[in-house]
PDB file of C-alpha atoms in Angstrom:
ATOM      1  CA  MET W   8      89.798  75.569  68.859  1.00 58.00           C
ATOM      2  CA  ARG W   9      93.030  75.705  70.794  1.00 80.00           C
ATOM      3  CA  MET W  10      93.195  77.103  74.311  1.00 78.00           C
ATOM      4  CA  MET W  11      95.454  80.033  73.386  1.00 81.00           C
ATOM      5  CA  SER W  12      93.297  81.141  70.480  1.00 83.00           C
ATOM      6  CA  LEU W  13      90.165  80.846  72.641  1.00 79.00           C
ATOM      7  CA  ALA W  14      91.832  82.911  75.371  1.00 79.00           C
ATOM      8  CA  LEU W  15      92.898  85.558  72.837  1.00 82.00           C
ATOM      9  CA  MET W  16      89.381  85.692  71.416  1.00 84.00           C
ATOM     10  CA  ASN W  17      87.894  86.037  74.918  1.00 79.00           C
ATOM     11  CA  PHE W  18      90.424  88.738  75.781  1.00 79.00           C
ATOM     12  CA  LYS W  19      89.603  90.713  72.631  1.00 82.00           C
ATOM     13  CA  ASN W  20      85.856  90.357  73.145  1.00 80.00           C
ATOM     14  CA  SER W  21      86.037  91.226  76.847  1.00 78.00           C
ATOM     15  CA  PHE W  22      88.594  94.017  76.505  1.00 79.00           C
ATOM     16  CA  ARG W  23      86.002  96.663  77.383  1.00 81.00           C
ATOM     17  CA  ASN W  24      85.387  94.825  80.643  1.00 78.00           C
ATOM     18  CA  TYR W  25      89.115  94.523  81.279  1.00 80.00           C
ATOM     19  CA  LEU W  26      89.875  98.121  80.296  1.00 86.00           C
ATOM     20  CA  SER W  27      89.227  99.576  83.744  1.00 83.00           C
ATOM     21  CA  LEU W  28      91.462  96.915  85.298  1.00 84.00           C
ATOM     22  CA  VAL W  29      94.228  97.504  82.741  1.00 87.00           C
ATOM     23  CA  ILE W  30      94.091 101.284  83.253  1.00 89.00           C
ATOM     24  CA  SER W  31      94.144 101.072  87.043  1.00 87.00           C
ATOM     25  CA  LEU W  32      96.971  98.519  87.059  1.00 88.00           C
ATOM     26  CA  SER W  33      98.866 100.642  84.548  1.00 90.00           C
ATOM     27  CA  PHE W  34      98.511 103.641  86.825  1.00 90.00           C
ATOM     28  CA  THR W  35     100.006 101.763  89.782  1.00 89.00           C
ATOM     29  CA  ILE W  36     102.827 100.558  87.527  1.00 90.00           C
ATOM     30  CA  LEU W  37     103.372 104.138  86.331  1.00 90.00           C
ATOM     31  CA  ILE W  38     103.674 105.420  89.909  1.00 89.00           C
ATOM     32  CA  PHE W  39     105.972 102.566  90.987  1.00 89.00           C
ATOM     33  CA  PHE W  40     108.151 103.036  87.890  1.00 89.00           C
ATOM     34  CA  ASN W  41     108.456 106.769  88.514  1.00 86.00           C
ATOM     35  CA  PHE W  42     109.544 106.228  92.115  1.00 84.00           C
ATOM     36  CA  GLN W  43     112.156 103.722  90.959  1.00 86.00           C
ATOM     37  CA  ASN W  44     113.242 106.141  88.263  1.00 84.00           C
ATOM     38  CA  ILE W  45     113.812 108.842  90.880  1.00 80.00           C
ATOM     39  CA  ILE W  46     116.079 106.526  92.852  1.00 78.00           C
ATOM     40  CA  TYR W  47     118.234 105.685  89.833  1.00 79.00           C
ATOM     41  CA  SER W  48     118.306 109.158  88.287  1.00 75.00           C
ATOM     42  CA  ASP W  49     120.812 111.891  89.051  1.00 70.00           C
ATOM     43  CA  GLY W  50     118.137 114.194  90.495  1.00 66.00           C
ATOM     44  CA  LEU W  51     118.886 113.288  94.109  1.00 66.00           C
ATOM     45  CA  ALA W  52     122.632 113.857  93.779  1.00 64.00           C
ATOM     46  CA  VAL W  53     122.312 117.542  94.735  1.00 64.00           C
ATOM     47  CA  LEU W  54     121.009 116.615  98.192  1.00 65.00           C
ATOM     48  CA  GLY W  55     124.300 115.368  99.540  1.00 66.00           C
ATOM     49  CA  ALA W  56     125.144 111.836 100.611  1.00 68.00           C
ATOM     50  CA  LYS W  57     123.211 111.754 103.896  1.00 68.00           C
ATOM     51  CA  ASN W  58     120.045 113.382 102.548  1.00 71.00           C
ATOM     52  CA  LYS W  59     120.193 111.259  99.400  1.00 72.00           C
ATOM     53  CA  GLU W  60     120.265 108.074 101.498  1.00 79.00           C
ATOM     54  CA  TYR W  61     117.362 109.309 103.622  1.00 78.00           C
ATOM     55  CA  THR W  62     115.315 110.276 100.567  1.00 77.00           C
ATOM     56  CA  GLU W  63     116.012 106.951  98.856  1.00 78.00           C
ATOM     57  CA  MET W  64     114.899 105.147 102.012  1.00 84.00           C
ATOM     58  CA  VAL W  65     111.632 107.113 102.068  1.00 83.00           C
ATOM     59  CA  VAL W  66     111.044 106.358  98.382  1.00 81.00           C
ATOM     60  CA  GLN W  67     111.711 102.637  99.004  1.00 85.00           C
ATOM     61  CA  VAL W  68     109.185 102.620 101.865  1.00 90.00           C
ATOM     62  CA  ILE W  69     106.621 104.312  99.619  1.00 87.00           C
ATOM     63  CA  SER W  70     107.395 101.738  96.923  1.00 86.00           C
ATOM     64  CA  PHE W  71     106.868  98.900  99.412  1.00 90.00           C
ATOM     65  CA  VAL W  72     103.491 100.325 100.448  1.00 91.00           C
ATOM     66  CA  LEU W  73     102.570 100.634  96.776  1.00 88.00           C
ATOM     67  CA  VAL W  74     103.541  96.997  96.161  1.00 89.00           C
ATOM     68  CA  CYS W  75     101.337  95.908  99.092  1.00 91.00           C
ATOM     69  CA  PHE W  76      98.465  97.935  97.652  1.00 89.00           C
ATOM     70  CA  MET W  77      99.113  96.418  94.232  1.00 87.00           C
ATOM     71  CA  PHE W  78      99.009  92.883  95.664  1.00 89.00           C
ATOM     72  CA  PHE W  79      95.634  93.349  97.362  1.00 90.00           C
ATOM     73  CA  PHE W  80      94.218  95.249  94.399  1.00 86.00           C
ATOM     74  CA  ILE W  81      95.188  92.498  91.954  1.00 84.00           C
ATOM     75  CA  TRP W  82      93.801  89.833  94.263  1.00 87.00           C
ATOM     76  CA  TYR W  83      90.488  91.639  94.711  1.00 87.00           C
ATOM     77  CA  SER W  84      90.051  92.644  91.076  1.00 81.00           C
ATOM     78  CA  THR W  85      90.760  89.189  89.656  1.00 79.00           C
ATOM     79  CA  ASN W  86      88.212  87.712  92.066  1.00 81.00           C
ATOM     80  CA  VAL W  87      85.630  90.300  90.982  1.00 81.00           C
ATOM     81  CA  PHE W  88      86.235  89.688  87.283  1.00 77.00           C
ATOM     82  CA  LEU W  89      86.093  85.935  87.781  1.00 77.00           C
ATOM     83  CA  THR W  90      82.812  86.239  89.707  1.00 80.00           C
ATOM     84  CA  LYS W  91      81.327  88.347  86.910  1.00 78.00           C
ATOM     85  CA  ARG W  92      82.000  85.548  84.441  1.00 77.00           C
ATOM     86  CA  LYS W  93      80.218  82.733  86.290  1.00 79.00           C
ATOM     87  CA  LYS W  94      77.770  82.242  83.419  1.00 81.00           C
ATOM     88  CA  GLU W  95      80.604  81.818  80.964  1.00 79.00           C
ATOM     89  CA  ILE W  96      82.247  79.268  83.253  1.00 79.00           C
ATOM     90  CA  GLY W  97      78.940  77.407  83.442  1.00 81.00           C
ATOM     91  CA  ILE W  98      78.751  77.321  79.653  1.00 81.00           C
ATOM     92  CA  TYR W  99      82.271  75.910  79.457  1.00 79.00           C
ATOM     93  CA  VAL W 100      81.380  73.226  82.014  1.00 81.00           C
ATOM     94  CA  PHE W 101      78.218  72.402  80.056  1.00 83.00           C
ATOM     95  CA  MET W 102      80.301  72.105  76.861  1.00 83.00           C
ATOM     96  CA  GLY W 103      82.473  69.510  78.593  1.00 83.00           C
ATOM     97  CA  LEU W 104      85.640  71.437  79.436  1.00 80.00           C
ATOM     98  CA  SER W 105      87.398  70.191  82.518  1.00 83.00           C
ATOM     99  CA  ASN W 106      88.154  72.454  85.451  1.00 83.00           C
ATOM    100  CA  GLN W 107      91.842  72.313  84.518  1.00 87.00           C
ATOM    101  CA  LYS W 108      91.175  73.616  81.018  1.00 83.00           C
ATOM    102  CA  ILE W 109      88.865  76.349  82.294  1.00 82.00           C
ATOM    103  CA  GLY W 110      91.508  77.348  84.836  1.00 82.00           C
ATOM    104  CA  ARG W 111      94.178  77.381  82.134  1.00 85.00           C
ATOM    105  CA  LEU W 112      91.929  79.522  79.925  1.00 82.00           C
ATOM    106  CA  TYR W 113      91.420  82.110  82.652  1.00 83.00           C
ATOM    107  CA  ALA W 114      95.092  82.008  83.585  1.00 82.00           C
ATOM    108  CA  ILE W 115      96.006  82.892  79.987  1.00 84.00           C
ATOM    109  CA  GLU W 116      93.436  85.702  79.938  1.00 83.00           C
ATOM    110  CA  THR W 117      94.724  87.013  83.261  1.00 83.00           C
ATOM    111  CA  ALA W 118      98.293  86.865  81.957  1.00 85.00           C
ATOM    112  CA  LEU W 119      97.280  88.813  78.849  1.00 85.00           C
ATOM    113  CA  THR W 120      95.627  91.426  81.045  1.00 86.00           C
ATOM    114  CA  GLY W 121      98.700  91.690  83.256  1.00 87.00           C
ATOM    115  CA  VAL W 122     101.170  91.932  80.400  1.00 90.00           C
ATOM    116  CA  SER W 123      99.109  94.568  78.585  1.00 91.00           C
ATOM    117  CA  ALA W 124      98.880  96.598  81.817  1.00 90.00           C
ATOM    118  CA  LEU W 125     102.642  96.261  82.302  1.00 91.00           C
ATOM    119  CA  ILE W 126     103.439  97.432  78.775  1.00 93.00           C
ATOM    120  CA  PHE W 127     101.020 100.354  78.972  1.00 93.00           C
ATOM    121  CA  GLY W 128     102.212 101.290  82.484  1.00 92.00           C
ATOM    122  CA  ILE W 129     105.920 101.250  81.618  1.00 93.00           C
ATOM    123  CA  PHE W 130     105.306 103.180  78.404  1.00 92.00           C
ATOM    124  CA  SER W 131     103.248 105.859  80.139  1.00 92.00           C
ATOM    125  CA  GLY W 132     105.739 105.911  83.032  1.00 88.00           C
ATOM    126  CA  VAL W 133     108.596 106.668  80.653  1.00 87.00           C
ATOM    127  CA  LEU W 134     106.530 109.437  79.055  1.00 87.00           C
ATOM    128  CA  THR W 135     105.641 111.058  82.384  1.00 86.00           C
ATOM    129  CA  ALA W 136     108.921 110.545  84.268  1.00 81.00           C
ATOM    130  CA  GLY W 137     110.111 114.128  83.899  1.00 77.00           C
ATOM    131  CA  LEU W 138     106.743 115.565  84.895  1.00 80.00           C
ATOM    132  CA  PHE W 139     106.567 113.286  87.937  1.00 79.00           C
ATOM    133  CA  GLN W 140     110.024 114.379  89.062  1.00 76.00           C
ATOM    134  CA  MET W 141     109.168 118.055  88.561  1.00 75.00           C
ATOM    135  CA  ILE W 142     105.999 117.731  90.639  1.00 79.00           C
ATOM    136  CA  LEU W 143     107.687 115.711  93.391  1.00 74.00           C
ATOM    137  CA  PHE W 144     110.671 118.048  93.667  1.00 72.00           C
ATOM    138  CA  ALA W 145     108.405 121.112  93.585  1.00 72.00           C
ATOM    139  CA  LEU W 146     106.292 119.688  96.411  1.00 73.00           C
ATOM    140  CA  SER W 147     109.453 118.848  98.351  1.00 69.00           C
ATOM    141  CA  ASP W 148     110.811 122.357  97.742  1.00 71.00           C
ATOM    142  CA  ILE W 149     114.014 120.973  96.237  1.00 68.00           C
ATOM    143  CA  ALA W 150     115.617 123.122  93.546  1.00 69.00           C
ATOM    144  CA  VAL W 151     116.998 120.691  90.994  1.00 66.00           C
ATOM    145  CA  GLU W 152     117.486 120.951  87.275  1.00 67.00           C
ATOM    146  CA  ILE W 153     115.579 118.023  85.846  1.00 65.00           C
ATOM    147  CA  SER W 154     116.678 116.336  82.668  1.00 66.00           C
ATOM    148  CA  PHE W 155     115.135 113.316  81.043  1.00 67.00           C
ATOM    149  CA  GLN W 156     117.248 110.258  81.715  1.00 71.00           C
ATOM    150  CA  PHE W 157     116.130 106.868  80.544  1.00 74.00           C
ATOM    151  CA  ARG W 158     117.642 104.069  82.560  1.00 80.00           C
ATOM    152  CA  ILE W 159     116.825 100.435  81.984  1.00 87.00           C
ATOM    153  CA  LYS W 160     117.220  99.387  85.634  1.00 88.00           C
ATOM    154  CA  PRO W 161     113.895 100.944  86.802  1.00 86.00           C
ATOM    155  CA  VAL W 162     112.167  99.155  83.920  1.00 87.00           C
ATOM    156  CA  PHE W 163     113.588  95.800  85.017  1.00 92.00           C
ATOM    157  CA  ILE W 164     112.849  96.399  88.701  1.00 89.00           C
ATOM    158  CA  THR W 165     109.288  97.519  87.971  1.00 88.00           C
ATOM    159  CA  SER W 166     108.673  94.611  85.611  1.00 90.00           C
ATOM    160  CA  GLY W 167     110.146  92.062  88.013  1.00 90.00           C
ATOM    161  CA  VAL W 168     108.251  93.301  91.061  1.00 88.00           C
ATOM    162  CA  TYR W 169     104.979  93.617  89.165  1.00 89.00           C
ATOM    163  CA  LEU W 170     105.233  90.183  87.534  1.00 87.00           C
ATOM    164  CA  ALA W 171     106.150  88.598  90.867  1.00 89.00           C
ATOM    165  CA  VAL W 172     103.130  90.176  92.527  1.00 87.00           C
ATOM    166  CA  TYR W 173     100.800  89.549  89.591  1.00 82.00           C
ATOM    167  CA  PHE W 174     101.562  85.884  89.031  1.00 77.00           C
TER     168      PHE W 174
END
């Protein structure tokens, strides 16, 4: 059995275990995407140049804090999931797999988890972008007409930042 097919089989069989991780990572991706979407949408244009710069700076600081949270959350959760699978690692060692192959197997599974969380997070972020903007502007007491605008730049920024932190 090849390493990729074994990793896919393990991912499918352990998806219930990974589901909480995928959902929580997707939620952080959704929030980060929506903040990036606010920066690149036309919703802040009504604030004026000075207030728009200030608001963008605040959103960037919030995004940075979210990225820091995401880094520590990914680090902690992958360690927890790896610790839970000690028996499986022992079985692989008993079957004669080297540490390199076991590491490669778990790296593929972790990559599958990360990519599925990214896809689900971006998709749900696109679906909830208008609602997120309405809630944020209502809490900020900013009267803005909100229209759905899909821009590709927040998708690329979110994907790049998340993949850099994840891998």
